[in-house]
Tab-separated table of C-alpha atoms in Angstrom:
chain	number	residue	atom	x	y	z
A	25	MET	CA	-15.835	0.987	-20.547
A	26	SER	CA	-16.890	4.590	-20.454
A	27	ALA	CA	-14.868	7.519	-22.019
A	28	GLN	CA	-14.480	8.957	-18.392
A	29	ALA	CA	-13.215	5.632	-17.060
A	30	ALA	CA	-10.773	5.165	-20.117
A	31	HIS	CA	-9.172	8.539	-19.321
A	32	ALA	CA	-9.097	8.329	-15.503
A	33	PRO	CA	-5.644	9.028	-14.140
A	34	SER	CA	-3.505	6.254	-13.041
A	35	PRO	CA	-3.146	5.933	-9.221
A	36	GLN	CA	0.037	7.587	-7.841
A	37	PRO	CA	2.430	5.262	-6.357
A	38	SER	CA	3.000	5.520	-2.656
A	39	ILE	CA	5.902	7.675	-1.518
A	40	LEU	CA	6.789	5.031	1.148
A	41	LEU	CA	6.548	1.305	0.509
A	42	ARG	CA	6.308	-1.268	3.268
A	43	GLU	CA	7.243	-4.848	2.824
A	44	THR	CA	7.428	-7.720	5.445
A	45	VAL	CA	10.492	-10.035	5.369
A	46	GLY	CA	9.929	-12.472	8.266
A	47	PRO	CA	10.097	-10.337	11.443
A	48	ILE	CA	11.599	-7.467	9.608
A	49	ALA	CA	9.649	-4.499	8.347
A	50	VAL	CA	11.330	-2.973	5.161
A	51	LEU	CA	10.389	0.724	4.615
A	52	THR	CA	11.472	1.998	1.256
A	53	LEU	CA	11.525	5.727	0.329
A	54	ASN	CA	9.857	5.895	-3.065
A	55	ARG	CA	10.401	9.297	-4.702
A	56	PRO	CA	13.192	8.404	-6.895
A	57	ALA	CA	12.547	11.230	-9.396
A	58	ALA	CA	12.969	13.576	-6.551
A	59	ARG	CA	16.011	11.707	-5.267
A	60	ASN	CA	13.785	10.529	-2.254
A	61	SER	CA	13.832	14.014	-0.709
A	62	LEU	CA	12.108	14.542	2.529
A	63	SER	CA	9.011	16.421	1.692
A	64	ALA	CA	6.358	17.179	4.363
A	65	ALA	CA	4.479	14.214	3.070
A	66	MET	CA	7.412	11.783	3.279
A	67	ILE	CA	8.388	12.895	6.770
A	68	ALA	CA	4.651	12.494	7.997
A	69	THR	CA	4.251	9.109	6.355
A	70	LEU	CA	7.522	7.693	7.584
A	71	HIS	CA	6.793	9.006	11.156
A	72	ALA	CA	3.266	7.301	10.971
A	73	GLU	CA	4.764	4.056	9.893
A	74	LEU	CA	7.279	4.024	12.799
A	75	ASN	CA	4.493	4.737	15.186
A	76	GLU	CA	2.509	1.848	13.787
A	77	ILE	CA	5.492	-0.476	14.039
A	78	ARG	CA	6.287	0.612	17.512
A	79	ASP	CA	3.562	-1.600	19.094
A	80	ASP	CA	3.450	-4.233	16.397
A	81	LYS	CA	4.970	-7.394	18.212
A	82	ALA	CA	5.393	-9.224	14.935
A	83	VAL	CA	7.994	-6.706	13.798
A	84	ARG	CA	11.368	-7.338	15.553
A	85	ALA	CA	13.587	-4.874	13.462
A	86	VAL	CA	13.198	-2.242	10.709
A	87	VAL	CA	15.222	-1.734	7.606
A	88	ILE	CA	15.006	1.714	5.913
A	89	ALA	CA	15.865	1.680	2.160
A	90	ALA	CA	15.262	3.636	-0.973
A	91	ASN	CA	14.455	3.145	-4.571
A	92	GLY	CA	16.339	4.936	-7.360
A	93	ARG	CA	19.975	6.283	-7.518
A	94	ALA	CA	19.819	8.318	-4.343
A	95	PHE	CA	18.997	7.217	-0.847
A	96	SER	CA	17.846	10.744	0.127
A	97	ALA	CA	18.911	14.252	-0.972
A	98	GLY	CA	17.492	15.770	2.174
A	99	HIS	CA	14.757	18.302	2.561
A	100	ASP	CA	12.630	19.031	-0.578
A	101	MET	CA	14.083	22.529	-1.506
A	102	LYS	CA	11.402	23.206	-4.224
A	103	GLU	CA	8.688	22.616	-1.600
A	104	LEU	CA	10.478	25.023	0.876
A	105	THR	CA	11.086	27.669	-1.711
A	106	ALA	CA	7.446	27.694	-2.838
A	107	ARG	CA	6.487	29.097	0.647
A	108	ARG	CA	8.636	32.214	0.210
A	109	THR	CA	5.545	33.785	-1.091
A	110	ASP	CA	3.715	33.383	2.101
A	111	PRO	CA	2.934	36.571	4.094
A	112	ASP	CA	5.644	35.624	6.676
A	113	ARG	CA	8.127	34.539	3.735
A	114	GLY	CA	7.586	30.965	4.794
A	115	ARG	CA	8.853	31.222	8.511
A	116	ALA	CA	5.891	29.291	10.010
A	117	PHE	CA	6.189	26.523	7.338
A	118	PHE	CA	9.937	26.197	7.720
A	119	ALA	CA	9.500	25.935	11.510
A	120	GLU	CA	6.768	23.386	11.080
A	121	MET	CA	8.978	21.332	8.664
A	122	MET	CA	12.048	21.318	10.754
A	123	ASN	CA	10.345	20.364	13.910
A	124	ALA	CA	8.404	17.590	12.072
A	125	CYS	CA	11.654	16.240	10.648
A	126	CYS	CA	13.280	16.385	14.095
A	127	ALA	CA	10.420	14.580	15.642
A	128	MET	CA	10.530	11.926	12.912
A	129	MET	CA	14.346	11.429	13.494
A	130	GLN	CA	13.787	11.081	17.191
A	131	ALA	CA	11.025	8.479	16.556
A	132	VAL	CA	13.770	6.357	14.798
A	133	VAL	CA	15.966	6.707	17.880
A	134	HIS	CA	13.187	6.031	20.282
A	135	LEU	CA	11.703	3.104	18.518
A	136	PRO	CA	12.029	0.186	20.854
A	137	LYS	CA	13.366	-1.921	17.858
A	138	PRO	CA	16.589	-1.700	15.974
A	139	VAL	CA	16.643	0.284	12.745
A	140	VAL	CA	19.053	-0.481	10.017
A	141	ALA	CA	19.702	1.861	7.137
A	142	ALA	CA	20.369	0.371	3.592
A	143	VAL	CA	22.103	3.063	1.703
A	144	GLN	CA	22.562	2.497	-2.137
A	145	GLY	CA	23.476	6.042	-3.310
A	146	ILE	CA	23.975	9.615	-1.975
A	147	ALA	CA	22.646	10.443	1.473
A	148	THR	CA	22.964	14.301	1.908
A	149	ALA	CA	21.792	16.814	4.538
A	150	ALA	CA	18.653	15.373	6.058
A	151	GLY	CA	19.290	12.257	4.147
A	152	CYS	CA	22.593	11.850	5.937
A	153	GLN	CA	20.828	12.769	9.117
A	154	LEU	CA	18.426	9.816	8.694
A	155	VAL	CA	21.369	7.414	8.178
A	156	ALA	CA	22.979	8.908	11.336
A	157	SER	CA	19.737	8.546	13.246
A	158	CYS	CA	19.400	4.741	12.528
A	159	ASP	CA	20.988	2.274	15.048
A	160	LEU	CA	22.995	0.474	12.269
A	161	ALA	CA	23.776	1.366	8.631
A	162	ILE	CA	24.879	-0.743	5.630
A	163	ALA	CA	26.156	1.132	2.638
A	164	SER	CA	26.858	0.180	-1.004
A	165	GLU	CA	30.461	0.863	-2.172
A	166	ALA	CA	28.970	3.333	-4.509
A	167	ALA	CA	27.223	5.353	-1.731
A	168	SER	CA	28.438	8.691	-0.416
A	169	PHE	CA	27.409	11.097	2.418
A	170	ALA	CA	27.559	14.851	2.791
A	171	THR	CA	26.117	17.732	4.694
A	172	PRO	CA	26.272	20.409	1.926
A	173	GLY	CA	23.994	22.927	3.235
A	174	VAL	CA	26.846	25.452	3.623
A	175	ASP	CA	27.249	25.428	-0.273
A	176	ILE	CA	23.780	27.067	-0.547
A	177	GLY	CA	23.937	29.311	2.388
A	178	LEU	CA	21.997	26.876	4.775
A	179	PHE	CA	24.108	25.286	7.443
A	180	CYS	CA	23.008	21.698	8.079
A	181	SER	CA	22.094	22.427	11.695
A	182	THR	CA	19.454	19.784	12.272
A	183	PRO	CA	21.758	17.103	10.410
A	184	MET	CA	24.513	18.281	12.630
A	185	VAL	CA	22.647	16.834	15.765
A	186	ALA	CA	22.718	13.245	14.528
A	187	LEU	CA	25.968	13.558	12.741
A	188	SER	CA	27.829	14.839	15.736
A	189	ARG	CA	26.512	11.982	17.817
A	190	ASN	CA	27.904	9.464	15.406
A	191	VAL	CA	31.400	10.708	14.415
A	192	PRO	CA	34.218	12.483	16.015
A	193	ARG	CA	33.780	16.385	16.454
A	194	LYS	CA	36.580	17.377	13.784
A	195	GLN	CA	35.244	14.828	11.252
A	196	ALA	CA	31.816	16.178	11.750
A	197	MET	CA	32.899	19.802	11.519
A	198	GLU	CA	34.831	18.992	8.347
A	199	MET	CA	31.707	17.648	6.726
A	200	LEU	CA	29.589	20.523	7.911
A	201	LEU	CA	31.985	23.147	6.985
A	202	THR	CA	33.149	21.971	3.576
A	203	GLY	CA	30.085	20.213	2.323
A	204	GLU	CA	32.339	17.730	0.598
A	205	PRO	CA	31.032	14.235	-0.009
A	206	VAL	CA	32.441	11.452	1.999
A	207	PRO	CA	32.780	8.089	0.236
A	208	ALA	CA	31.288	4.943	1.778
A	209	THR	CA	34.709	3.597	2.960
A	210	ARG	CA	35.492	6.821	4.754
A	211	ALA	CA	32.181	7.023	6.337
A	212	ARG	CA	32.849	3.556	7.778
A	213	ASP	CA	36.245	4.445	9.002
A	214	ILE	CA	34.777	7.517	10.938
A	215	GLY	CA	31.914	5.554	12.293
A	216	LEU	CA	29.047	6.967	10.340
A	217	ILE	CA	28.071	3.510	8.965
A	218	ASN	CA	28.868	-0.087	9.942
A	219	ARG	CA	29.788	-1.996	6.764
A	220	VAL	CA	30.367	-1.317	3.140
A	221	VAL	CA	29.121	-3.999	0.573
A	222	ALA	CA	29.110	-4.568	-3.045
A	223	ALA	CA	26.851	-2.199	-4.943
A	224	GLY	CA	23.311	-3.925	-5.271
A	225	THR	CA	23.665	-6.081	-2.241
A	226	GLU	CA	23.192	-3.408	0.411
A	227	ARG	CA	19.393	-4.096	0.920
A	228	ASP	CA	19.985	-7.890	1.411
A	229	ALA	CA	23.026	-7.243	3.808
A	230	ALA	CA	20.751	-4.745	5.853
A	231	ILE	CA	18.061	-7.368	6.091
A	232	ALA	CA	20.431	-10.020	6.974
A	233	LEU	CA	21.890	-7.815	9.855
A	234	ALA	CA	18.423	-6.995	11.042
A	235	GLU	CA	17.553	-10.636	11.159
A	236	GLN	CA	20.628	-11.401	13.175
A	237	VAL	CA	19.537	-8.910	15.856
A	238	ALA	CA	15.803	-10.112	15.576
A	239	LEU	CA	17.005	-13.527	16.906
A	240	LYS	CA	17.672	-11.888	20.370
A	241	SER	CA	15.126	-11.274	23.033
A	242	ALA	CA	12.928	-8.247	21.963
A	243	TYR	CA	12.670	-7.253	25.689
A	244	THR	CA	16.397	-7.162	26.050
A	245	VAL	CA	16.890	-5.302	22.689
A	246	LYS	CA	14.365	-2.708	23.793
A	247	LEU	CA	15.881	-2.301	27.172
A	248	GLY	CA	19.434	-2.060	25.695
A	249	LYS	CA	18.733	0.329	22.904
A	250	GLU	CA	16.980	2.809	25.214
A	251	ALA	CA	19.704	2.571	27.757
A	252	PHE	CA	22.496	3.216	25.089
A	253	TYR	CA	21.018	6.475	24.057
A	254	ARG	CA	20.169	7.622	27.530
A	255	GLN	CA	23.570	6.973	29.191
A	256	ALA	CA	25.359	8.649	26.182
A	257	GLU	CA	24.061	11.979	27.299
A	258	MET	CA	25.131	11.527	31.031
A	259	SER	CA	28.302	12.165	32.944
A	260	LEU	CA	30.419	9.093	33.448
A	261	ALA	CA	29.316	8.640	37.105
A	262	ASP	CA	25.653	9.165	36.225
A	263	ALA	CA	25.974	6.713	33.320
A	264	TYR	CA	27.342	4.012	35.548
A	265	ARG	CA	24.758	4.572	38.168
A	266	TYR	CA	21.920	4.350	35.522
A	267	ALA	CA	23.573	1.276	33.722
A	268	ALA	CA	23.763	-0.569	37.089
A	269	GLU	CA	20.046	0.019	37.572
A	270	VAL	CA	19.234	-1.052	34.073
A	271	MET	CA	21.427	-4.297	34.516
A	272	THR	CA	19.598	-5.089	37.808
A	273	GLU	CA	16.184	-4.609	36.128
A	274	ASN	CA	17.448	-6.842	33.233
A	275	MET	CA	18.563	-9.580	35.635
A	276	MET	CA	15.141	-9.790	37.049
A	277	ALA	CA	13.572	-10.398	33.546
A	278	ARG	CA	12.410	-13.822	32.638
A	279	ASP	CA	14.426	-13.769	29.390
A	280	ALA	CA	17.675	-13.011	31.241
A	281	GLU	CA	16.947	-15.996	33.568
A	282	GLU	CA	16.137	-18.154	30.533
A	283	GLY	CA	19.251	-17.006	28.622
A	284	ILE	CA	21.709	-17.375	31.417
A	285	GLY	CA	20.117	-20.927	32.158
A	286	ALA	CA	20.417	-21.897	28.517
A	287	PHE	CA	24.071	-20.682	28.470
A	288	ILE	CA	24.982	-22.810	31.493
A	289	GLU	CA	22.956	-25.778	30.158
A	290	LYS	CA	24.448	-25.418	26.660
A	291	ARG	CA	21.117	-25.129	24.968
A	292	THR	CA	19.301	-22.620	22.700
A	293	PRO	CA	17.222	-20.170	24.722
A	294	THR	CA	13.490	-19.877	24.326
A	295	TRP	CA	12.593	-16.217	24.379
A	296	ARG	CA	9.217	-14.868	25.642
A	297	ASP	CA	10.132	-11.256	25.141
A	298	GLU	CA	9.555	-10.500	28.804
């Protein structure tokens, strides 16, 4: 071995790990030393993985987890602060980052497959936003959630969008105005997460929940997830009108015909995801 080879730097670990567990893609944030903060690279990498998964028929559900003590502490403040020396004091970079993060969060919502968060520790600011953007969330009893931007003079405006679509207004405003952490049990009670489990079991619990959903028709899940988010932004009358159209379209699908037939015949349906 040459001296040059002997002193070659070790390859850096990936900031996002992907594992396949049956029909489930597990994406693990892997910047534990930085509390899995959402750097520009992390946002871009996670968005790219979601885009790749979108058309992968082998993947029927996604789990987003994290390594280390924190799920995610939000934006990388050191990365943002470093751009204060730019000629525009960082304005262009800040706009680029916020828009990239918003696009990634919307990619979670628009993914035609269910996304489950597995939260083992703190999820703050944009980290809390990521949990709120997921369709389902399992949290360790040791987890906590906060939108503490107000404590450092930076209101959590983009996390507010996802948060306010998950929890009642006054609960969202209390989190946003005080920055106080909300323990897992309280987060469950206000609707931010689905379940609280024993510390260390949240990843397995999230995978199990994802596997449960993965047993359903992928076509039906895709149709239903899109309809859920679309109708939530409509008036009551428009929502019912739209939902009736979706139900009619769904009734014409092969999997609905198969599923209803299997129910009547008391047998297990065979999905073709169409």
